[in-house]
Amino acid sequence: FPWFLGAGAILLQLLAGLLRAYRWRLFFIEEKIPVWRLFLVQHVGLGLNNVFPIRVMSEPIQLVLLTIKDKLSGGSLLATMLLDRTMDGMFTAGVLWLGVLLLPFLHGVRYLVSGLFLVFAILFILWLVAPQAFKRIPAFRRLPLLSSYASAISALLANRWRFLIVLALSAGFWAITATGVWVIAIGLNMDLPWTVIAFTVIAVIVFTSYLPSLPAAAGSFEFAMVYLLGMFGVDKGLAFSFALLAHLVLFLPAIGIAAFQLPREGMSFQRVASLVKSWK
């Protein structure tokens, strides 16, 4: 496998991460925080998610770093995180639903994917009507997190261009992520179109994100990738090699950034591990 293609794939993942951090920045209403800072903090959270068995480390560690060191409001910060998750959920569910509609051999899982799409469609509707609901129900306004969430949505929807930019950044993030993995397919001489790779990557990421697995989704990532590529006629040996390289490209950058940045935040993997044990 050509090393320069691997380096290019990793650079594309870092570029996708910058787009995601910029999208996160657009969710803040009054707080002024650099995109680069959000990029580092976001990857610290993702890196910790990739090395710990409990894959719920991302948001807590990001909350700790940004509230303590950057003095951001916890309520508004949680609201932006929830917005970020909602946007990714709606986009990935939509892509999977379109994939099932367009690929006949995936019709066997159409009910599962349609159910997932329906859940996120309902969330999207609630997302749109939340500001009006909070204005009309006084009890909601006394809840800081929900109030901050509604305010963030109102500010986003009030600015049409900002909302369109958020949608474009969401599409760009996933498109560049898929392109980085497609570069690996090119290096392995896999004759698959970009659309197939994009669908496979998004499906595997969703599968490994919401199901319990070993740290870094070891094993489950490869299983899901080999299974899906088998539907497209890819040999199991080649699919497994592709899965291993894609796994490294998708997970290694965040782990490396976390290892680099944590000491600069006054923390370490060992300290975070002790916190996880205390939570148990």
C-alpha positions as protocol buffer text, in pm:
chain_id: "A"
residue {
  index: 1
  type: PHE
  ca { x: 0 y: 0 z: 0 }
}
residue {
  index: 2
  type: PRO
  ca { x: 153 y: 337 z: -102 }
}
residue {
  index: 3
  type: TRP
  ca { x: 252 y: 531 z: 207 }
}
residue {
  index: 4
  type: PHE
  ca { x: 169 y: 868 z: 50 }
}
residue {
  index: 5
  type: LEU
  ca { x: -192 y: 760 z: -1 }
}
residue {
  index: 6
  type: GLY
  ca { x: -211 y: 670 z: 367 }
}
residue {
  index: 7
  type: ALA
  ca { x: -71 y: 1011 z: 459 }
}
residue {
  index: 8
  type: GLY
  ca { x: -321 y: 1177 z: 226 }
}
residue {
  index: 9
  type: ALA
  ca { x: -608 y: 982 z: 381 }
}
residue {
  index: 10
  type: ILE
  ca { x: -505 y: 1098 z: 730 }
}
residue {
  index: 11
  type: LEU
  ca { x: -476 y: 1460 z: 614 }
}
residue {
  index: 12
  type: LEU
  ca { x: -828 y: 1439 z: 472 }
}
residue {
  index: 13
  type: GLN
  ca { x: -956 y: 1315 z: 809 }
}
residue {
  index: 14
  type: LEU
  ca { x: -790 y: 1611 z: 981 }
}
residue {
  index: 15
  type: LEU
  ca { x: -948 y: 1847 z: 727 }
}
residue {
  index: 16
  type: ALA
  ca { x: -1287 y: 1690 z: 795 }
}
residue {
  index: 17
  type: GLY
  ca { x: -1225 y: 1745 z: 1166 }
}
residue {
  index: 18
  type: LEU
  ca { x: -1160 y: 2115 z: 1104 }
}
residue {
  index: 19
  type: LEU
  ca { x: -1492 y: 2145 z: 920 }
}
residue {
  index: 20
  type: ARG
  ca { x: -1667 y: 1975 z: 1210 }
}
residue {
  index: 21
  type: ALA
  ca { x: -1502 y: 2209 z: 1460 }
}
residue {
  index: 22
  type: TYR
  ca { x: -1605 y: 2511 z: 1251 }
}
residue {
  index: 23
  type: ARG
  ca { x: -1962 y: 2383 z: 1246 }
}
residue {
  index: 24
  type: TRP
  ca { x: -1949 y: 2352 z: 1625 }
}
residue {
  index: 25
  type: ARG
  ca { x: -1824 y: 2710 z: 1645 }
}
residue {
  index: 26
  type: LEU
  ca { x: -2134 y: 2832 z: 1458 }
}
residue {
  index: 27
  type: PHE
  ca { x: -2360 y: 2690 z: 1730 }
}
residue {
  index: 28
  type: PHE
  ca { x: -2224 y: 2933 z: 1991 }
}
residue {
  index: 29
  type: ILE
  ca { x: -2433 y: 3247 z: 2029 }
}
residue {
  index: 30
  type: GLU
  ca { x: -2228 y: 3490 z: 2238 }
}
residue {
  index: 31
  type: GLU
  ca { x: -1915 y: 3299 z: 2335 }
}
residue {
  index: 32
  type: LYS
  ca { x: -1599 y: 3372 z: 2136 }
}
residue {
  index: 33
  type: ILE
  ca { x: -1378 y: 3066 z: 2101 }
}
residue {
  index: 34
  type: PRO
  ca { x: -1128 y: 2985 z: 1823 }
}
residue {
  index: 35
  type: VAL
  ca { x: -1206 y: 2703 z: 1582 }
}
residue {
  index: 36
  type: TRP
  ca { x: -860 y: 2557 z: 1642 }
}
residue {
  index: 37
  type: ARG
  ca { x: -932 y: 2529 z: 2013 }
}
residue {
  index: 38
  type: LEU
  ca { x: -1258 y: 2346 z: 1944 }
}
residue {
  index: 39
  type: PHE
  ca { x: -1074 y: 2118 z: 1700 }
}
residue {
  index: 40
  type: LEU
  ca { x: -821 y: 2016 z: 1966 }
}
residue {
  index: 41
  type: VAL
  ca { x: -1081 y: 1967 z: 2240 }
}
residue {
  index: 42
  type: GLN
  ca { x: -1310 y: 1770 z: 2009 }
}
residue {
  index: 43
  type: HIS
  ca { x: -1028 y: 1534 z: 1912 }
}
residue {
  index: 44
  type: VAL
  ca { x: -924 y: 1488 z: 2273 }
}
residue {
  index: 45
  type: GLY
  ca { x: -1276 y: 1363 z: 2342 }
}
residue {
  index: 46
  type: LEU
  ca { x: -1282 y: 1142 z: 2033 }
}
residue {
  index: 47
  type: GLY
  ca { x: -937 y: 1003 z: 2112 }
}
residue {
  index: 48
  type: LEU
  ca { x: -1042 y: 906 z: 2464 }
}
residue {
  index: 49
  type: ASN
  ca { x: -1357 y: 746 z: 2325 }
}
residue {
  index: 50
  type: ASN
  ca { x: -1134 y: 534 z: 2103 }
}
residue {
  index: 51
  type: VAL
  ca { x: -916 y: 393 z: 2381 }
}
residue {
  index: 52
  type: PHE
  ca { x: -1160 y: 339 z: 2668 }
}
residue {
  index: 53
  type: PRO
  ca { x: -1419 y: 58 z: 2683 }
}
residue {
  index: 54
  type: ILE
  ca { x: -1685 y: 306 z: 2796 }
}
residue {
  index: 55
  type: ARG
  ca { x: -1747 y: 505 z: 2477 }
}
residue {
  index: 56
  type: VAL
  ca { x: -1913 y: 800 z: 2647 }
}
residue {
  index: 57
  type: MET
  ca { x: -1594 y: 991 z: 2728 }
}
residue {
  index: 58
  type: SER
  ca { x: -1612 y: 1249 z: 2451 }
}
residue {
  index: 59
  type: GLU
  ca { x: -1872 y: 1495 z: 2583 }
}
residue {
  index: 60
  type: PRO
  ca { x: -1772 y: 1480 z: 2953 }
}
residue {
  index: 61
  type: ILE
  ca { x: -1404 y: 1552 z: 2886 }
}
residue {
  index: 62
  type: GLN
  ca { x: -1489 y: 1828 z: 2638 }
}
residue {
  index: 63
  type: LEU
  ca { x: -1723 y: 1981 z: 2894 }
}
residue {
  index: 64
  type: VAL
  ca { x: -1452 y: 1971 z: 3162 }
}
residue {
  index: 65
  type: LEU
  ca { x: -1185 y: 2129 z: 2941 }
}
residue {
  index: 66
  type: LEU
  ca { x: -1402 y: 2408 z: 2801 }
}
residue {
  index: 67
  type: THR
  ca { x: -1574 y: 2504 z: 3126 }
}
residue {
  index: 68
  type: ILE
  ca { x: -1264 y: 2500 z: 3347 }
}
residue {
  index: 69
  type: LYS
  ca { x: -995 y: 2630 z: 3115 }
}
residue {
  index: 70
  type: ASP
  ca { x: -1198 y: 2837 z: 2868 }
}
residue {
  index: 71
  type: LYS
  ca { x: -1462 y: 2954 z: 3119 }
}
residue {
  index: 72
  type: LEU
  ca { x: -1757 y: 2870 z: 2895 }
}
residue {
  index: 73
  type: SER
  ca { x: -2106 y: 2831 z: 3033 }
}
residue {
  index: 74
  type: GLY
  ca { x: -2190 y: 2467 z: 3099 }
}
residue {
  index: 75
  type: GLY
  ca { x: -2552 y: 2508 z: 2989 }
}
residue {
  index: 76
  type: SER
  ca { x: -2475 y: 2672 z: 2655 }
}
residue {
  index: 77
  type: LEU
  ca { x: -2189 y: 2429 z: 2594 }
}
residue {
  index: 78
  type: LEU
  ca { x: -2412 y: 2126 z: 2647 }
}
residue {
  index: 79
  type: ALA
  ca { x: -2668 y: 2283 z: 2414 }
}
residue {
  index: 80
  type: THR
  ca { x: -2409 y: 2317 z: 2135 }
}
residue {
  index: 81
  type: MET
  ca { x: -2298 y: 1955 z: 2188 }
}
residue {
  index: 82
  type: LEU
  ca { x: -2657 y: 1838 z: 2161 }
}
residue {
  index: 83
  type: LEU
  ca { x: -2702 y: 2040 z: 1842 }
}
residue {
  index: 84
  type: ASP
  ca { x: -2383 y: 1889 z: 1702 }
}
residue {
  index: 85
  type: ARG
  ca { x: -2501 y: 1534 z: 1776 }
}
residue {
  index: 86
  type: THR
  ca { x: -2845 y: 1603 z: 1632 }
}
residue {
  index: 87
  type: MET
  ca { x: -2704 y: 1732 z: 1304 }
}
residue {
  index: 88
  type: ASP
  ca { x: -2479 y: 1427 z: 1263 }
}
residue {
  index: 89
  type: GLY
  ca { x: -2762 y: 1190 z: 1353 }
}
residue {
  index: 90
  type: MET
  ca { x: -3004 y: 1341 z: 1103 }
}
residue {
  index: 91
  type: PHE
  ca { x: -2746 y: 1345 z: 824 }
}
residue {
  index: 92
  type: THR
  ca { x: -2623 y: 987 z: 872 }
}
residue {
  index: 93
  type: ALA
  ca { x: -2976 y: 851 z: 908 }
}
residue {
  index: 94
  type: GLY
  ca { x: -3074 y: 1025 z: 585 }
}
residue {
  index: 95
  type: VAL
  ca { x: -2774 y: 884 z: 396 }
}
residue {
  index: 96
  type: LEU
  ca { x: -2844 y: 530 z: 518 }
}
residue {
  index: 97
  type: TRP
  ca { x: -3211 y: 560 z: 425 }
}
residue {
  index: 98
  type: LEU
  ca { x: -3124 y: 676 z: 72 }
}
residue {
  index: 99
  type: GLY
  ca { x: -2872 y: 391 z: 43 }
}
residue {
  index: 100
  type: VAL
  ca { x: -3135 y: 133 z: 133 }
}
residue {
  index: 101
  type: LEU
  ca { x: -3377 y: 282 z: -120 }
}
residue {
  index: 102
  type: LEU
  ca { x: -3120 y: 286 z: -402 }
}
residue {
  index: 103
  type: LEU
  ca { x: -2950 y: -51 z: -335 }
}
residue {
  index: 104
  type: PRO
  ca { x: -3194 y: -341 z: -384 }
}
residue {
  index: 105
  type: PHE
  ca { x: -2988 y: -600 z: -194 }
}
residue {
  index: 106
  type: LEU
  ca { x: -3015 y: -386 z: 123 }
}
residue {
  index: 107
  type: HIS
  ca { x: -3394 y: -405 z: 129 }
}
residue {
  index: 108
  type: GLY
  ca { x: -3370 y: -670 z: 399 }
}
residue {
  index: 109
  type: VAL
  ca { x: -3269 y: -405 z: 652 }
}
residue {
  index: 110
  type: ARG
  ca { x: -3502 y: -135 z: 521 }
}
residue {
  index: 111
  type: TYR
  ca { x: -3729 y: -152 z: 826 }
}
residue {
  index: 112
  type: LEU
  ca { x: -3437 y: -107 z: 1067 }
}
residue {
  index: 113
  type: VAL
  ca { x: -3293 y: 185 z: 873 }
}
residue {
  index: 114
  type: SER
  ca { x: -3637 y: 339 z: 815 }
}
residue {
  index: 115
  type: GLY
  ca { x: -3699 y: 323 z: 1190 }
}
residue {
  index: 116
  type: LEU
  ca { x: -3368 y: 497 z: 1253 }
}
residue {
  index: 117
  type: PHE
  ca { x: -3455 y: 763 z: 997 }
}
residue {
  index: 118
  type: LEU
  ca { x: -3799 y: 812 z: 1152 }
}
residue {
  index: 119
  type: VAL
  ca { x: -3646 y: 865 z: 1497 }
}
residue {
  index: 120
  type: PHE
  ca { x: -3413 y: 1135 z: 1370 }
}
residue {
  index: 121
  type: ALA
  ca { x: -3688 y: 1291 z: 1155 }
}
residue {
  index: 122
  type: ILE
  ca { x: -3897 y: 1329 z: 1471 }
}
residue {
  index: 123
  type: LEU
  ca { x: -3596 y: 1476 z: 1650 }
}
residue {
  index: 124
  type: PHE
  ca { x: -3549 y: 1720 z: 1363 }
}
residue {
  index: 125
  type: ILE
  ca { x: -3912 y: 1832 z: 1385 }
}
residue {
  index: 126
  type: LEU
  ca { x: -3880 y: 1878 z: 1760 }
}
residue {
  index: 127
  type: TRP
  ca { x: -3556 y: 2063 z: 1694 }
}
residue {
  index: 128
  type: LEU
  ca { x: -3740 y: 2309 z: 1471 }
}
residue {
  index: 129
  type: VAL
  ca { x: -4038 y: 2367 z: 1702 }
}
residue {
  index: 130
  type: ALA
  ca { x: -3836 y: 2378 z: 2026 }
}
residue {
  index: 131
  type: PRO
  ca { x: -3788 y: 2757 z: 2033 }
}
residue {
  index: 132
  type: GLN
  ca { x: -4162 y: 2823 z: 2001 }
}
residue {
  index: 133
  type: ALA
  ca { x: -4243 y: 2561 z: 2264 }
}
residue {
  index: 134
  type: PHE
  ca { x: -4004 y: 2720 z: 2512 }
}
residue {
  index: 135
  type: LYS
  ca { x: -4158 y: 3061 z: 2454 }
}
residue {
  index: 136
  type: ARG
  ca { x: -4509 y: 2934 z: 2529 }
}
residue {
  index: 137
  type: ILE
  ca { x: -4433 y: 2700 z: 2822 }
}
residue {
  index: 138
  type: PRO
  ca { x: -4299 y: 2901 z: 3119 }
}
residue {
  index: 139
  type: ALA
  ca { x: -4184 y: 2591 z: 3308 }
}
residue {
  index: 140
  type: PHE
  ca { x: -3930 y: 2510 z: 3036 }
}
residue {
  index: 141
  type: ARG
  ca { x: -3767 y: 2850 z: 3069 }
}
residue {
  index: 142
  type: ARG
  ca { x: -3664 y: 2764 z: 3424 }
}
residue {
  index: 143
  type: LEU
  ca { x: -3448 y: 2475 z: 3300 }
}
residue {
  index: 144
  type: PRO
  ca { x: -3104 y: 2619 z: 3211 }
}
residue {
  index: 145
  type: LEU
  ca { x: -2995 y: 2345 z: 2970 }
}
residue {
  index: 146
  type: LEU
  ca { x: -3321 y: 2337 z: 2776 }
}
residue {
  index: 147
  type: SER
  ca { x: -3338 y: 2714 z: 2771 }
}
residue {
  index: 148
  type: SER
  ca { x: -2983 y: 2739 z: 2632 }
}
residue {
  index: 149
  type: TYR
  ca { x: -3064 y: 2469 z: 2375 }
}
residue {
  index: 150
  type: ALA
  ca { x: -3373 y: 2658 z: 2256 }
}
residue {
  index: 151
  type: SER
  ca { x: -3178 y: 2985 z: 2240 }
}
residue {
  index: 152
  type: ALA
  ca { x: -2903 y: 2824 z: 2032 }
}
residue {
  index: 153
  type: ILE
  ca { x: -3158 y: 2682 z: 1786 }
}
residue {
  index: 154
  type: SER
  ca { x: -3340 y: 3017 z: 1764 }
}
residue {
  index: 155
  type: ALA
  ca { x: -3015 y: 3199 z: 1688 }
}
residue {
  index: 156
  type: LEU
  ca { x: -2923 y: 2943 z: 1423 }
}
residue {
  index: 157
  type: LEU
  ca { x: -3263 y: 2948 z: 1251 }
}
residue {
  index: 158
  type: ALA
  ca { x: -3285 y: 3327 z: 1269 }
}
residue {
  index: 159
  type: ASN
  ca { x: -2979 y: 3352 z: 1045 }
}
residue {
  index: 160
  type: ARG
  ca { x: -3062 y: 3170 z: 721 }
}
residue {
  index: 161
  type: TRP
  ca { x: -2709 y: 3187 z: 588 }
}
residue {
  index: 162
  type: ARG
  ca { x: -2562 y: 3046 z: 906 }
}
residue {
  index: 163
  type: PHE
  ca { x: -2810 y: 2758 z: 896 }
}
residue {
  index: 164
  type: LEU
  ca { x: -2720 y: 2683 z: 532 }
}
residue {
  index: 165
  type: ILE
  ca { x: -2350 y: 2695 z: 618 }
}
residue {
  index: 166
  type: VAL
  ca { x: -2409 y: 2446 z: 901 }
}
residue {
  index: 167
  type: LEU
  ca { x: -2584 y: 2210 z: 658 }
}
residue {
  index: 168
  type: ALA
  ca { x: -2302 y: 2250 z: 404 }
}
residue {
  index: 169
  type: LEU
  ca { x: -2037 y: 2185 z: 668 }
}
residue {
  index: 170
  type: SER
  ca { x: -2222 y: 1871 z: 780 }
}
residue {
  index: 171
  type: ALA
  ca { x: -2229 y: 1739 z: 423 }
}
residue {
  index: 172
  type: GLY
  ca { x: -1866 y: 1843 z: 371 }
}
residue {
  index: 173
  type: PHE
  ca { x: -1750 y: 1670 z: 689 }
}
residue {
  index: 174
  type: TRP
  ca { x: -1900 y: 1335 z: 592 }
}
residue {
  index: 175
  type: ALA
  ca { x: -1801 y: 1370 z: 226 }
}
residue {
  index: 176
  type: ILE
  ca { x: -1435 y: 1436 z: 312 }
}
residue {
  index: 177
  type: THR
  ca { x: -1437 y: 1156 z: 571 }
}
residue {
  index: 178
  type: ALA
  ca { x: -1564 y: 916 z: 305 }
}
residue {
  index: 179
  type: THR
  ca { x: -1310 y: 1049 z: 52 }
}
residue {
  index: 180
  type: GLY
  ca { x: -1025 y: 977 z: 290 }
}
residue {
  index: 181
  type: VAL
  ca { x: -1137 y: 615 z: 313 }
}
residue {
  index: 182
  type: TRP
  ca { x: -1193 y: 601 z: -63 }
}
residue {
  index: 183
  type: VAL
  ca { x: -824 y: 692 z: -107 }
}
residue {
  index: 184
  type: ILE
  ca { x: -744 y: 368 z: 76 }
}
residue {
  index: 185
  type: ALA
  ca { x: -966 y: 176 z: -165 }
}
residue {
  index: 186
  type: ILE
  ca { x: -773 y: 330 z: -454 }
}
residue {
  index: 187
  type: GLY
  ca { x: -444 y: 223 z: -298 }
}
residue {
  index: 188
  type: LEU
  ca { x: -571 y: -135 z: -270 }
}
residue {
  index: 189
  type: ASN
  ca { x: -701 y: -133 z: -630 }
}
residue {
  index: 190
  type: MET
  ca { x: -1060 y: -184 z: -517 }
}
residue {
  index: 191
  type: ASP
  ca { x: -1292 y: -114 z: -806 }
}
residue {
  index: 192
  type: LEU
  ca { x: -1571 y: 50 z: -609 }
}
residue {
  index: 193
  type: PRO
  ca { x: -1733 y: 389 z: -673 }
}
residue {
  index: 194
  type: TRP
  ca { x: -1711 y: 668 z: -416 }
}
residue {
  index: 195
  type: THR
  ca { x: -2082 y: 640 z: -337 }
}
residue {
  index: 196
  type: VAL
  ca { x: -2046 y: 277 z: -226 }
}
residue {
  index: 197
  type: ILE
  ca { x: -1748 y: 362 z: -4 }
}
residue {
  index: 198
  type: ALA
  ca { x: -1935 y: 661 z: 144 }
}
residue {
  index: 199
  type: PHE
  ca { x: -2240 y: 450 z: 228 }
}
residue {
  index: 200
  type: THR
  ca { x: -2025 y: 172 z: 376 }
}
residue {
  index: 201
  type: VAL
  ca { x: -1816 y: 407 z: 590 }
}
residue {
  index: 202
  type: ILE
  ca { x: -2117 y: 592 z: 731 }
}
residue {
  index: 203
  type: ALA
  ca { x: -2302 y: 266 z: 800 }
}
residue {
  index: 204
  type: VAL
  ca { x: -2002 y: 116 z: 982 }
}
residue {
  index: 205
  type: ILE
  ca { x: -1943 y: 431 z: 1189 }
}
residue {
  index: 206
  type: VAL
  ca { x: -2309 y: 437 z: 1294 }
}
residue {
  index: 207
  type: PHE
  ca { x: -2299 y: 62 z: 1373 }
}
residue {
  index: 208
  type: THR
  ca { x: -1986 y: 86 z: 1588 }
}
residue {
  index: 209
  type: SER
  ca { x: -2094 y: 409 z: 1759 }
}
residue {
  index: 210
  type: TYR
  ca { x: -2422 y: 284 z: 1901 }
}
residue {
  index: 211
  type: LEU
  ca { x: -2338 y: -78 z: 1987 }
}
residue {
  index: 212
  type: PRO
  ca { x: -2119 y: -191 z: 2280 }
}
residue {
  index: 213
  type: SER
  ca { x: -1774 y: -298 z: 2166 }
}
residue {
  index: 214
  type: LEU
  ca { x: -1409 y: -326 z: 2264 }
}
residue {
  index: 215
  type: PRO
  ca { x: -1196 y: -9 z: 2283 }
}
residue {
  index: 216
  type: ALA
  ca { x: -1160 y: 160 z: 1943 }
}
residue {
  index: 217
  type: ALA
  ca { x: -1441 y: -69 z: 1817 }
}
residue {
  index: 218
  type: ALA
  ca { x: -1179 y: -339 z: 1767 }
}
residue {
  index: 219
  type: GLY
  ca { x: -1330 y: -637 z: 1589 }
}
residue {
  index: 220
  type: SER
  ca { x: -1680 y: -494 z: 1546 }
}
residue {
  index: 221
  type: PHE
  ca { x: -1550 y: -233 z: 1299 }
}
residue {
  index: 222
  type: GLU
  ca { x: -1378 y: -497 z: 1087 }
}
residue {
  index: 223
  type: PHE
  ca { x: -1676 y: -734 z: 1105 }
}
residue {
  index: 224
  type: ALA
  ca { x: -1922 y: -467 z: 989 }
}
residue {
  index: 225
  type: MET
  ca { x: -1689 y: -347 z: 711 }
}
residue {
  index: 226
  type: VAL
  ca { x: -1618 y: -696 z: 575 }
}
residue {
  index: 227
  type: TYR
  ca { x: -1988 y: -788 z: 592 }
}
residue {
  index: 228
  type: LEU
  ca { x: -2103 y: -480 z: 401 }
}
residue {
  index: 229
  type: LEU
  ca { x: -1827 y: -497 z: 140 }
}
residue {
  index: 230
  type: GLY
  ca { x: -1917 y: -863 z: 87 }
}
residue {
  index: 231
  type: MET
  ca { x: -2259 y: -742 z: -32 }
}
residue {
  index: 232
  type: PHE
  ca { x: -2076 y: -551 z: -305 }
}
residue {
  index: 233
  type: GLY
  ca { x: -1880 y: -860 z: -410 }
}
residue {
  index: 234
  type: VAL
  ca { x: -1548 y: -772 z: -245 }
}
residue {
  index: 235
  type: ASP
  ca { x: -1325 y: -1067 z: -149 }
}
residue {
  index: 236
  type: LYS
  ca { x: -1309 y: -1119 z: 230 }
}
residue {
  index: 237
  type: GLY
  ca { x: -930 y: -1101 z: 242 }
}
residue {
  index: 238
  type: LEU
  ca { x: -919 y: -774 z: 52 }
}
residue {
  index: 239
  type: ALA
  ca { x: -1213 y: -638 z: 253 }
}
residue {
  index: 240
  type: PHE
  ca { x: -1034 y: -721 z: 580 }
}
residue {
  index: 241
  type: SER
  ca { x: -715 y: -544 z: 467 }
}
residue {
  index: 242
  type: PHE
  ca { x: -924 y: -243 z: 369 }
}
residue {
  index: 243
  type: ALA
  ca { x: -1107 y: -251 z: 703 }
}
residue {
  index: 244
  type: LEU
  ca { x: -780 y: -251 z: 900 }
}
residue {
  index: 245
  type: LEU
  ca { x: -638 y: 46 z: 707 }
}
residue {
  index: 246
  type: ALA
  ca { x: -967 y: 237 z: 724 }
}
residue {
  index: 247
  type: HIS
  ca { x: -980 y: 170 z: 1099 }
}
residue {
  index: 248
  type: LEU
  ca { x: -634 y: 319 z: 1146 }
}
residue {
  index: 249
  type: VAL
  ca { x: -708 y: 624 z: 931 }
}
residue {
  index: 250
  type: LEU
  ca { x: -1039 y: 698 z: 1107 }
}
residue {
  index: 251
  type: PHE
  ca { x: -927 y: 636 z: 1467 }
}
residue {
  index: 252
  type: LEU
  ca { x: -551 y: 701 z: 1488 }
}
residue {
  index: 253
  type: PRO
  ca { x: -548 y: 1082 z: 1429 }
}
residue {
  index: 254
  type: ALA
  ca { x: -780 y: 1150 z: 1724 }
}
residue {
  index: 255
  type: ILE
  ca { x: -580 y: 919 z: 1951 }
}
residue {
  index: 256
  type: GLY
  ca { x: -256 y: 1093 z: 1850 }
}
residue {
  index: 257
  type: ILE
  ca { x: -401 y: 1440 z: 1910 }
}
residue {
  index: 258
  type: ALA
  ca { x: -539 y: 1331 z: 2248 }
}
residue {
  index: 259
  type: ALA
  ca { x: -197 y: 1193 z: 2352 }
}
residue {
  index: 260
  type: PHE
  ca { x: -36 y: 1522 z: 2243 }
}
residue {
  index: 261
  type: GLN
  ca { x: -292 y: 1761 z: 2390 }
}
residue {
  index: 262
  type: LEU
  ca { x: -390 y: 1600 z: 2721 }
}
residue {
  index: 263
  type: PRO
  ca { x: -60 y: 1683 z: 2899 }
}
residue {
  index: 264
  type: ARG
  ca { x: -99 y: 2043 z: 2783 }
}
residue {
  index: 265
  type: GLU
  ca { x: -440 y: 2048 z: 2949 }
}
residue {
  index: 266
  type: GLY
  ca { x: -286 y: 1928 z: 3276 }
}
residue {
  index: 267
  type: MET
  ca { x: -425 y: 1576 z: 3235 }
}
residue {
  index: 268
  type: SER
  ca { x: -309 y: 1232 z: 3122 }
}
residue {
  index: 269
  type: PHE
  ca { x: -456 y: 903 z: 3008 }
}
residue {
  index: 270
  type: GLN
  ca { x: -380 y: 762 z: 3354 }
}
residue {
  index: 271
  type: ARG
  ca { x: -570 y: 1040 z: 3529 }
}
residue {
  index: 272
  type: VAL
  ca { x: -867 y: 999 z: 3297 }
}
residue {
  index: 273
  type: ALA
  ca { x: -857 y: 622 z: 3356 }
}
residue {
  index: 274
  type: SER
  ca { x: -872 y: 680 z: 3732 }
}
residue {
  index: 275
  type: LEU
  ca { x: -1175 y: 905 z: 3680 }
}
residue {
  index: 276
  type: VAL
  ca { x: -1345 y: 630 z: 3480 }
}
residue {
  index: 277
  type: LYS
  ca { x: -1280 y: 382 z: 3763 }
}
residue {
  index: 278
  type: SER
  ca { x: -1425 y: 625 z: 4015 }
}
residue {
  index: 279
  type: TRP
  ca { x: -1741 y: 660 z: 3801 }
}
residue {
  index: 280
  type: LYS
  ca { x: -1786 y: 284 z: 3811 }
}
